[in-house]
């Protein structure tokens, strides 16, 4: 017996250098300090991202498990096709729940202009409606580094509305 065991490799989104990892820790500690000191409030943070939703759910591994008798063939689950029906949504939420859910039309790609006109402008309008007295004052947006999010026009628009991008 070789005393080996089979394990599944852990998935990570990208390989970071030690300096990149240290920079992320530093930024997180700075942000946490702002919350702890009371200069930032969690209710002022809006988180946003795009996500695909498939029209048919395959189920989890445990729900696809079945007892089979000896010699009986186990049930099969076919992997989802790359072309399976799905819908893209841009979703923004705060601690109080969703602020904006935007359905992206089929075939539409999200570039910085689309992101500003169809996601950020309606988001700002909704925030101003929900916070009629303070508007976008002290609002911080947290989104990933996708190309449309980091484009200069997006940063300029957010700054013009008084919204800070969280690092």
Short mmCIF file of N, CA and C in Angstrom, two decimals:
data_model
loop_
_atom_site.label_atom_id
_atom_site.label_comp_id
_atom_site.label_asym_id
_atom_site.label_seq_id
_atom_site.Cartn_x
_atom_site.Cartn_y
_atom_site.Cartn_z
N UNK A 1 0.85 -1.18 0.00
CA UNK A 1 0.00 0.00 0.00
C UNK A 1 0.89 1.24 0.00
N UNK A 2 0.64 2.17 -0.91
CA UNK A 2 1.48 3.36 -1.08
C UNK A 2 1.14 4.50 -0.12
N UNK A 3 0.05 4.37 0.60
CA UNK A 3 -0.41 5.39 1.54
C UNK A 3 -0.60 6.75 0.85
N UNK A 4 -1.20 6.71 -0.31
CA UNK A 4 -1.54 7.91 -1.06
C UNK A 4 -3.05 8.09 -1.03
N UNK A 5 -3.49 9.31 -1.17
CA UNK A 5 -4.91 9.55 -1.31
C UNK A 5 -5.11 10.53 -2.45
N UNK A 6 -6.22 10.38 -3.12
CA UNK A 6 -6.51 11.24 -4.26
C UNK A 6 -7.27 12.47 -3.78
N UNK A 7 -6.78 13.64 -4.15
CA UNK A 7 -7.46 14.87 -3.79
C UNK A 7 -7.72 15.67 -5.05
N UNK A 8 -8.70 16.53 -4.98
CA UNK A 8 -9.03 17.40 -6.11
C UNK A 8 -8.29 18.72 -5.92
N UNK A 9 -7.68 19.19 -6.99
CA UNK A 9 -6.95 20.45 -6.92
C UNK A 9 -7.91 21.59 -6.61
N UNK A 10 -7.43 22.55 -5.86
CA UNK A 10 -8.24 23.70 -5.51
C UNK A 10 -8.17 24.71 -6.64
N UNK A 11 -9.32 25.25 -7.04
CA UNK A 11 -9.39 26.22 -8.13
C UNK A 11 -9.17 27.61 -7.57
N UNK A 12 -8.30 28.37 -8.22
CA UNK A 12 -8.12 29.78 -7.88
C UNK A 12 -8.25 30.59 -9.17
N UNK A 13 -8.82 31.79 -9.12
CA UNK A 13 -9.09 32.54 -10.35
C UNK A 13 -7.83 32.97 -11.09
N UNK A 14 -6.77 33.32 -10.38
CA UNK A 14 -5.51 33.65 -11.04
C UNK A 14 -4.37 33.53 -10.05
N UNK A 15 -3.20 33.29 -10.60
CA UNK A 15 -2.01 33.10 -9.78
C UNK A 15 -1.45 34.48 -9.43
N UNK A 16 -1.37 34.79 -8.15
CA UNK A 16 -0.87 36.09 -7.70
C UNK A 16 0.57 35.96 -7.21
N UNK A 17 1.33 37.02 -7.45
CA UNK A 17 2.68 37.07 -6.88
C UNK A 17 2.56 37.45 -5.41
N UNK A 18 3.65 37.29 -4.68
CA UNK A 18 3.65 37.66 -3.26
C UNK A 18 3.37 39.15 -3.08
N UNK A 19 3.92 39.99 -3.96
CA UNK A 19 3.69 41.43 -3.83
C UNK A 19 2.23 41.79 -4.15
N UNK A 20 1.62 41.11 -5.13
CA UNK A 20 0.21 41.36 -5.43
C UNK A 20 -0.67 40.94 -4.25
N UNK A 21 -0.34 39.80 -3.66
CA UNK A 21 -1.10 39.32 -2.51
C UNK A 21 -0.96 40.29 -1.34
N UNK A 22 0.25 40.78 -1.11
CA UNK A 22 0.49 41.73 -0.02
C UNK A 22 -0.27 43.03 -0.26
N UNK A 23 -0.31 43.49 -1.51
CA UNK A 23 -1.04 44.73 -1.84
C UNK A 23 -2.53 44.56 -1.58
N UNK A 24 -3.08 43.40 -1.94
CA UNK A 24 -4.50 43.15 -1.69
C UNK A 24 -4.81 43.13 -0.20
N UNK A 25 -3.93 42.53 0.57
CA UNK A 25 -4.12 42.49 2.03
C UNK A 25 -4.08 43.91 2.58
N UNK A 26 -3.12 44.73 2.11
CA UNK A 26 -3.00 46.12 2.57
C UNK A 26 -4.28 46.90 2.28
N UNK A 27 -4.80 46.77 1.05
CA UNK A 27 -6.02 47.49 0.66
C UNK A 27 -7.19 47.05 1.53
N UNK A 28 -7.32 45.74 1.74
CA UNK A 28 -8.42 45.23 2.57
C UNK A 28 -8.31 45.75 4.00
N UNK A 29 -7.10 45.79 4.54
CA UNK A 29 -6.92 46.29 5.90
C UNK A 29 -7.25 47.78 6.00
N UNK A 30 -6.89 48.55 4.98
CA UNK A 30 -7.24 49.98 4.95
C UNK A 30 -8.75 50.16 4.92
N UNK A 31 -9.42 49.39 4.05
CA UNK A 31 -10.88 49.49 3.95
C UNK A 31 -11.54 49.09 5.27
N UNK A 32 -11.07 48.00 5.87
CA UNK A 32 -11.62 47.54 7.13
C UNK A 32 -11.44 48.59 8.23
N UNK A 33 -10.28 49.24 8.24
CA UNK A 33 -10.03 50.29 9.24
C UNK A 33 -11.02 51.43 9.08
N UNK A 34 -11.36 51.80 7.84
CA UNK A 34 -12.32 52.88 7.59
C UNK A 34 -13.70 52.51 8.13
N UNK A 35 -14.08 51.23 7.98
CA UNK A 35 -15.37 50.78 8.52
C UNK A 35 -15.32 50.78 10.05
N UNK A 36 -14.23 50.28 10.61
CA UNK A 36 -14.10 50.21 12.07
C UNK A 36 -14.05 51.58 12.72
N UNK A 37 -13.45 52.56 12.04
CA UNK A 37 -13.36 53.92 12.57
C UNK A 37 -14.66 54.70 12.39
N UNK A 38 -15.56 54.17 11.59
CA UNK A 38 -16.84 54.84 11.37
C UNK A 38 -16.80 55.88 10.27
N UNK A 39 -15.69 55.97 9.52
CA UNK A 39 -15.64 56.93 8.40
C UNK A 39 -16.38 56.38 7.19
N UNK A 40 -16.48 55.07 7.09
CA UNK A 40 -17.28 54.42 6.04
C UNK A 40 -18.38 53.61 6.71
N UNK A 41 -19.52 53.51 6.04
CA UNK A 41 -20.64 52.70 6.52
C UNK A 41 -20.95 51.64 5.47
N UNK A 42 -21.22 50.43 5.92
CA UNK A 42 -21.51 49.33 5.00
C UNK A 42 -22.74 49.61 4.15
N UNK A 43 -23.70 50.35 4.71
CA UNK A 43 -24.93 50.65 3.97
C UNK A 43 -24.69 51.60 2.79
N UNK A 44 -23.50 52.20 2.71
CA UNK A 44 -23.16 53.09 1.60
C UNK A 44 -22.43 52.38 0.47
N UNK A 45 -22.20 51.08 0.61
CA UNK A 45 -21.47 50.31 -0.41
C UNK A 45 -22.47 49.64 -1.34
N UNK A 46 -22.28 49.87 -2.64
CA UNK A 46 -23.08 49.20 -3.67
C UNK A 46 -22.15 48.24 -4.40
N UNK A 47 -22.53 46.98 -4.45
CA UNK A 47 -21.75 45.96 -5.14
C UNK A 47 -22.45 45.61 -6.44
N UNK A 48 -21.67 45.47 -7.50
CA UNK A 48 -22.27 45.15 -8.79
C UNK A 48 -21.44 44.16 -9.57
N UNK A 49 -22.14 43.35 -10.37
CA UNK A 49 -21.46 42.40 -11.25
C UNK A 49 -22.43 41.90 -12.30
N UNK A 50 -21.87 41.30 -13.33
CA UNK A 50 -22.68 40.66 -14.37
C UNK A 50 -22.68 39.16 -14.09
N UNK A 51 -23.80 38.51 -14.40
CA UNK A 51 -23.89 37.07 -14.19
C UNK A 51 -24.82 36.44 -15.21
N UNK A 52 -24.43 35.27 -15.70
CA UNK A 52 -25.28 34.50 -16.60
C UNK A 52 -26.18 33.60 -15.76
N UNK A 53 -27.45 33.54 -16.13
CA UNK A 53 -28.40 32.64 -15.49
C UNK A 53 -28.92 31.68 -16.54
N UNK A 54 -28.69 30.39 -16.31
CA UNK A 54 -29.17 29.37 -17.24
C UNK A 54 -30.65 29.12 -17.01
N UNK A 55 -31.37 28.85 -18.07
CA UNK A 55 -32.81 28.64 -17.98
C UNK A 55 -33.15 27.29 -17.38
N UNK A 56 -32.23 26.33 -17.47
CA UNK A 56 -32.48 25.00 -16.92
C UNK A 56 -31.39 24.66 -15.91
N UNK A 57 -31.81 24.28 -14.72
CA UNK A 57 -30.87 23.92 -13.66
C UNK A 57 -30.54 22.43 -13.76
N UNK A 58 -29.25 22.10 -13.74
CA UNK A 58 -28.85 20.70 -13.83
C UNK A 58 -28.97 19.97 -12.50
N UNK A 59 -28.86 20.67 -11.43
CA UNK A 59 -28.90 20.02 -10.11
C UNK A 59 -27.49 19.80 -9.59
N UNK A 60 -27.41 19.59 -8.31
CA UNK A 60 -26.11 19.36 -7.67
C UNK A 60 -25.72 17.90 -7.81
N UNK A 61 -24.46 17.64 -7.53
CA UNK A 61 -23.95 16.28 -7.61
C UNK A 61 -24.76 15.35 -6.70
N UNK A 62 -25.09 15.82 -5.50
CA UNK A 62 -25.83 14.98 -4.56
C UNK A 62 -27.25 14.69 -5.05
N UNK A 63 -27.87 15.65 -5.74
CA UNK A 63 -29.24 15.42 -6.21
C UNK A 63 -29.26 14.51 -7.44
N UNK A 64 -28.12 14.36 -8.10
CA UNK A 64 -28.05 13.47 -9.25
C UNK A 64 -27.58 12.07 -8.88
N UNK A 65 -27.31 11.84 -7.59
CA UNK A 65 -26.87 10.52 -7.14
C UNK A 65 -28.07 9.58 -7.08
N UNK A 66 -27.81 8.31 -7.31
CA UNK A 66 -28.90 7.32 -7.28
C UNK A 66 -28.34 5.97 -6.85
N UNK A 67 -29.17 5.21 -6.15
CA UNK A 67 -28.79 3.84 -5.79
C UNK A 67 -29.02 2.95 -7.00
N UNK A 68 -28.06 2.09 -7.29
CA UNK A 68 -28.23 1.16 -8.41
C UNK A 68 -27.92 -0.25 -7.94
N UNK A 69 -28.65 -1.18 -8.50
CA UNK A 69 -28.41 -2.59 -8.18
C UNK A 69 -27.18 -3.06 -8.94
N UNK A 70 -26.62 -4.16 -8.50
CA UNK A 70 -25.45 -4.72 -9.15
C UNK A 70 -25.76 -5.02 -10.62
N UNK A 71 -24.90 -4.56 -11.51
CA UNK A 71 -25.09 -4.79 -12.94
C UNK A 71 -25.97 -3.77 -13.63
N UNK A 72 -26.61 -2.92 -12.86
CA UNK A 72 -27.50 -1.91 -13.43
C UNK A 72 -26.66 -0.69 -13.83
N UNK A 73 -27.00 -0.06 -14.94
CA UNK A 73 -26.24 1.11 -15.37
C UNK A 73 -26.70 2.34 -14.59
N UNK A 74 -25.76 3.12 -14.13
CA UNK A 74 -26.14 4.32 -13.37
C UNK A 74 -26.73 5.38 -14.29
N UNK A 75 -27.56 6.27 -13.75
CA UNK A 75 -28.12 7.34 -14.59
C UNK A 75 -27.00 8.29 -15.04
N UNK A 76 -27.23 8.95 -16.16
CA UNK A 76 -26.23 9.88 -16.67
C UNK A 76 -26.78 11.30 -16.62
N UNK A 77 -25.88 12.23 -16.49
CA UNK A 77 -26.22 13.65 -16.55
C UNK A 77 -25.35 14.24 -17.65
N UNK A 78 -25.98 14.80 -18.64
CA UNK A 78 -25.25 15.37 -19.76
C UNK A 78 -24.79 16.77 -19.38
N UNK A 79 -23.53 17.05 -19.67
CA UNK A 79 -22.99 18.38 -19.37
C UNK A 79 -23.78 19.44 -20.14
N UNK A 80 -23.94 20.58 -19.52
CA UNK A 80 -24.68 21.67 -20.13
C UNK A 80 -23.97 22.11 -21.41
N UNK A 81 -24.72 22.28 -22.46
CA UNK A 81 -24.18 22.73 -23.73
C UNK A 81 -23.72 24.18 -23.62
N UNK A 82 -22.69 24.50 -24.38
CA UNK A 82 -22.21 25.89 -24.43
C UNK A 82 -23.32 26.80 -24.96
N UNK A 83 -24.23 26.22 -25.73
CA UNK A 83 -25.30 27.00 -26.35
C UNK A 83 -26.62 26.87 -25.60
N UNK A 84 -26.58 26.35 -24.37
CA UNK A 84 -27.81 26.22 -23.58
C UNK A 84 -28.40 27.61 -23.35
N UNK A 85 -29.73 27.72 -23.36
CA UNK A 85 -30.36 29.03 -23.17
C UNK A 85 -29.96 29.66 -21.83
N UNK A 86 -29.53 30.90 -21.91
CA UNK A 86 -29.11 31.62 -20.71
C UNK A 86 -29.35 33.10 -20.93
N UNK A 87 -29.42 33.83 -19.84
CA UNK A 87 -29.68 35.27 -19.89
C UNK A 87 -28.65 35.98 -19.03
N UNK A 88 -28.15 37.10 -19.54
CA UNK A 88 -27.16 37.90 -18.81
C UNK A 88 -27.86 39.03 -18.07
N UNK A 89 -27.51 39.20 -16.80
CA UNK A 89 -28.04 40.28 -15.98
C UNK A 89 -26.88 41.06 -15.35
N UNK A 90 -27.06 42.35 -15.20
CA UNK A 90 -26.18 43.18 -14.39
C UNK A 90 -26.95 43.45 -13.10
N UNK A 91 -26.35 43.08 -11.98
CA UNK A 91 -27.05 43.17 -10.70
C UNK A 91 -26.24 44.03 -9.74
N UNK A 92 -26.91 44.99 -9.12
CA UNK A 92 -26.29 45.86 -8.12
C UNK A 92 -27.11 45.73 -6.83
N UNK A 93 -26.41 45.59 -5.71
CA UNK A 93 -27.12 45.46 -4.44
C UNK A 93 -26.36 46.15 -3.31
N UNK A 94 -27.11 46.42 -2.24
CA UNK A 94 -26.57 47.00 -1.00
C UNK A 94 -26.96 46.07 0.14
N UNK A 95 -26.68 46.49 1.34
CA UNK A 95 -27.03 45.68 2.51
C UNK A 95 -28.54 45.52 2.64
N UNK A 96 -29.30 46.43 2.06
CA UNK A 96 -30.76 46.38 2.16
C UNK A 96 -31.40 45.52 1.06
N UNK A 97 -30.58 45.04 0.11
CA UNK A 97 -31.11 44.20 -0.96
C UNK A 97 -30.76 44.76 -2.33
N UNK A 98 -31.41 44.22 -3.37
CA UNK A 98 -31.09 44.66 -4.73
C UNK A 98 -31.44 46.13 -4.95
N UNK A 99 -30.57 46.84 -5.66
CA UNK A 99 -30.83 48.23 -6.02
C UNK A 99 -31.24 48.29 -7.49
N UNK A 100 -30.56 47.50 -8.33
CA UNK A 100 -30.87 47.48 -9.76
C UNK A 100 -30.57 46.11 -10.33
N UNK A 101 -31.52 45.58 -11.09
CA UNK A 101 -31.31 44.35 -11.85
C UNK A 101 -31.61 44.69 -13.30
N UNK A 102 -30.57 44.64 -14.12
CA UNK A 102 -30.70 45.02 -15.52
C UNK A 102 -30.54 43.80 -16.41
N UNK A 103 -31.53 43.52 -17.23
CA UNK A 103 -31.49 42.42 -18.19
C UNK A 103 -30.77 42.88 -19.45
N UNK A 104 -29.75 42.15 -19.85
CA UNK A 104 -28.99 42.48 -21.06
C UNK A 104 -29.60 41.69 -22.22
N UNK A 105 -30.00 42.39 -23.26
CA UNK A 105 -30.63 41.74 -24.41
C UNK A 105 -29.69 40.73 -25.05
N UNK A 106 -30.26 39.69 -25.61
CA UNK A 106 -29.48 38.64 -26.26
C UNK A 106 -28.64 39.24 -27.39
N UNK A 107 -27.37 38.85 -27.44
CA UNK A 107 -26.47 39.33 -28.47
C UNK A 107 -25.77 40.63 -28.13
N UNK A 108 -26.21 41.30 -27.09
CA UNK A 108 -25.62 42.58 -26.68
C UNK A 108 -24.34 42.32 -25.89
N UNK A 109 -23.29 43.03 -26.23
CA UNK A 109 -22.07 42.94 -25.43
C UNK A 109 -21.99 44.18 -24.54
N UNK A 110 -21.31 44.03 -23.44
CA UNK A 110 -21.20 45.14 -22.49
C UNK A 110 -19.85 45.82 -22.67
N UNK A 111 -19.88 47.00 -23.25
CA UNK A 111 -18.68 47.83 -23.31
C UNK A 111 -18.89 49.00 -22.34
N UNK A 112 -17.92 49.91 -22.27
CA UNK A 112 -18.02 50.97 -21.26
C UNK A 112 -19.21 51.89 -21.52
N UNK A 113 -19.54 52.18 -22.79
CA UNK A 113 -20.70 53.03 -23.07
C UNK A 113 -22.00 52.36 -22.62
N UNK A 114 -22.14 51.08 -22.95
CA UNK A 114 -23.34 50.34 -22.53
C UNK A 114 -23.42 50.31 -21.01
N UNK A 115 -22.28 50.07 -20.36
CA UNK A 115 -22.24 49.99 -18.90
C UNK A 115 -22.68 51.31 -18.26
N UNK A 116 -22.21 52.42 -18.80
CA UNK A 116 -22.59 53.73 -18.26
C UNK A 116 -24.07 54.00 -18.51
N UNK A 117 -24.51 53.87 -19.77
CA UNK A 117 -25.87 54.26 -20.15
C UNK A 117 -26.96 53.35 -19.62
N UNK A 118 -26.69 52.05 -19.54
CA UNK A 118 -27.75 51.10 -19.19
C UNK A 118 -27.64 50.52 -17.79
N UNK A 119 -26.48 50.69 -17.17
CA UNK A 119 -26.31 50.15 -15.82
C UNK A 119 -26.06 51.25 -14.79
N UNK A 120 -25.03 52.06 -15.03
CA UNK A 120 -24.67 53.06 -14.03
C UNK A 120 -25.67 54.21 -13.93
N UNK A 121 -26.13 54.74 -15.06
CA UNK A 121 -27.10 55.84 -14.99
C UNK A 121 -28.40 55.42 -14.31
N UNK A 122 -28.99 54.26 -14.67
CA UNK A 122 -30.18 53.82 -13.92
C UNK A 122 -29.87 53.54 -12.44
N UNK A 123 -28.66 53.04 -12.16
CA UNK A 123 -28.26 52.80 -10.77
C UNK A 123 -28.23 54.11 -9.99
N UNK A 124 -27.60 55.13 -10.56
CA UNK A 124 -27.52 56.44 -9.91
C UNK A 124 -28.92 57.01 -9.70
N UNK A 125 -29.78 56.90 -10.70
CA UNK A 125 -31.17 57.39 -10.57
C UNK A 125 -31.90 56.67 -9.44
N UNK A 126 -31.71 55.36 -9.35
CA UNK A 126 -32.37 54.58 -8.30
C UNK A 126 -31.83 54.95 -6.92
N UNK A 127 -30.52 55.15 -6.81
CA UNK A 127 -29.94 55.56 -5.52
C UNK A 127 -30.50 56.92 -5.10
N UNK A 128 -30.58 57.85 -6.06
CA UNK A 128 -31.12 59.19 -5.75
C UNK A 128 -32.58 59.11 -5.35
N UNK A 129 -33.32 58.18 -5.95
CA UNK A 129 -34.73 58.00 -5.59
C UNK A 129 -34.84 57.42 -4.17
N UNK A 130 -34.00 56.44 -3.85
CA UNK A 130 -34.04 55.80 -2.53
C UNK A 130 -33.50 56.72 -1.43
N UNK A 131 -32.54 57.58 -1.79
CA UNK A 131 -31.90 58.47 -0.81
C UNK A 131 -32.14 59.91 -1.25
N UNK A 132 -33.38 60.33 -1.21
CA UNK A 132 -33.75 61.64 -1.76
C UNK A 132 -33.01 62.81 -1.10
N UNK A 133 -32.68 62.68 0.17
CA UNK A 133 -32.01 63.81 0.84
C UNK A 133 -30.49 63.81 0.62
N UNK A 134 -29.88 62.63 0.58
CA UNK A 134 -28.42 62.59 0.46
C UNK A 134 -27.93 62.17 -0.91
N UNK A 135 -28.79 61.62 -1.75
CA UNK A 135 -28.39 61.21 -3.10
C UNK A 135 -27.23 60.24 -3.09
N UNK A 136 -26.22 60.53 -3.90
CA UNK A 136 -25.08 59.62 -3.99
C UNK A 136 -23.95 59.99 -3.04
N UNK A 137 -24.20 60.94 -2.13
CA UNK A 137 -23.17 61.34 -1.17
C UNK A 137 -22.70 60.12 -0.37
N UNK A 138 -21.40 59.92 -0.30
CA UNK A 138 -20.74 58.85 0.46
C UNK A 138 -20.93 57.46 -0.14
N UNK A 139 -21.56 57.36 -1.30
CA UNK A 139 -21.74 56.04 -1.93
C UNK A 139 -20.40 55.58 -2.49
N UNK A 140 -20.12 54.30 -2.28
CA UNK A 140 -18.94 53.66 -2.83
C UNK A 140 -19.41 52.48 -3.67
N UNK A 141 -18.78 52.28 -4.83
CA UNK A 141 -19.15 51.15 -5.68
C UNK A 141 -18.03 50.13 -5.64
N UNK A 142 -18.42 48.88 -5.54
CA UNK A 142 -17.46 47.78 -5.52
C UNK A 142 -17.80 46.87 -6.68
N UNK A 143 -16.93 46.83 -7.67
CA UNK A 143 -17.08 45.89 -8.78
C UNK A 143 -15.71 45.39 -9.19
N UNK A 144 -15.69 44.34 -10.01
CA UNK A 144 -14.41 43.74 -10.38
C UNK A 144 -13.68 44.60 -11.41
N UNK A 145 -12.57 44.09 -11.90
CA UNK A 145 -11.74 44.85 -12.83
C UNK A 145 -12.02 44.49 -14.29
N UNK A 146 -13.25 44.14 -14.61
CA UNK A 146 -13.60 43.87 -16.00
C UNK A 146 -13.34 45.13 -16.82
N UNK A 147 -13.02 44.96 -18.08
CA UNK A 147 -12.66 46.10 -18.94
C UNK A 147 -13.66 47.25 -18.89
N UNK A 148 -14.97 46.98 -19.00
CA UNK A 148 -15.90 48.12 -18.96
C UNK A 148 -15.86 48.87 -17.62
N UNK A 149 -15.56 48.19 -16.54
CA UNK A 149 -15.57 48.80 -15.21
C UNK A 149 -14.38 49.73 -14.99
N UNK A 150 -13.25 49.43 -15.61
CA UNK A 150 -12.03 50.19 -15.34
C UNK A 150 -11.72 51.23 -16.42
N UNK A 151 -12.58 51.33 -17.40
CA UNK A 151 -12.38 52.28 -18.50
C UNK A 151 -12.47 53.71 -17.96
N UNK A 152 -11.70 54.61 -18.54
CA UNK A 152 -11.60 56.00 -18.04
C UNK A 152 -12.95 56.71 -17.99
N UNK A 153 -13.79 56.53 -19.03
CA UNK A 153 -15.10 57.20 -19.05
C UNK A 153 -15.98 56.75 -17.88
N UNK A 154 -15.86 55.48 -17.50
CA UNK A 154 -16.63 54.97 -16.36
C UNK A 154 -16.17 55.66 -15.07
N UNK A 155 -14.86 55.74 -14.89
CA UNK A 155 -14.32 56.41 -13.70
C UNK A 155 -14.73 57.88 -13.67
N UNK A 156 -14.68 58.53 -14.83
CA UNK A 156 -15.07 59.94 -14.92
C UNK A 156 -16.54 60.12 -14.58
N UNK A 157 -17.40 59.23 -15.11
CA UNK A 157 -18.84 59.32 -14.82
C UNK A 157 -19.10 59.13 -13.33
N UNK A 158 -18.49 58.10 -12.74
CA UNK A 158 -18.71 57.85 -11.31
C UNK A 158 -18.25 59.04 -10.47
N UNK A 159 -17.10 59.60 -10.81
CA UNK A 159 -16.59 60.77 -10.08
C UNK A 159 -17.54 61.96 -10.23
N UNK A 160 -18.10 62.13 -11.43
CA UNK A 160 -19.02 63.26 -11.66
C UNK A 160 -20.30 63.12 -10.84
N UNK A 161 -20.63 61.89 -10.47
CA UNK A 161 -21.83 61.64 -9.66
C UNK A 161 -21.51 61.57 -8.17
N UNK A 162 -20.23 61.76 -7.82
CA UNK A 162 -19.83 61.73 -6.42
C UNK A 162 -19.71 60.33 -5.86
N UNK A 163 -19.53 59.35 -6.73
CA UNK A 163 -19.42 57.95 -6.29
C UNK A 163 -17.96 57.54 -6.35
N UNK A 164 -17.48 56.98 -5.24
CA UNK A 164 -16.10 56.54 -5.16
C UNK A 164 -15.99 55.06 -5.53
N UNK A 165 -14.97 54.71 -6.30
CA UNK A 165 -14.71 53.30 -6.61
C UNK A 165 -13.87 52.71 -5.49
N UNK A 166 -14.35 51.63 -4.91
CA UNK A 166 -13.56 50.94 -3.88
C UNK A 166 -12.46 50.15 -4.57
N UNK A 167 -11.31 50.10 -3.93
CA UNK A 167 -10.22 49.28 -4.46
C UNK A 167 -10.35 47.88 -3.96
#
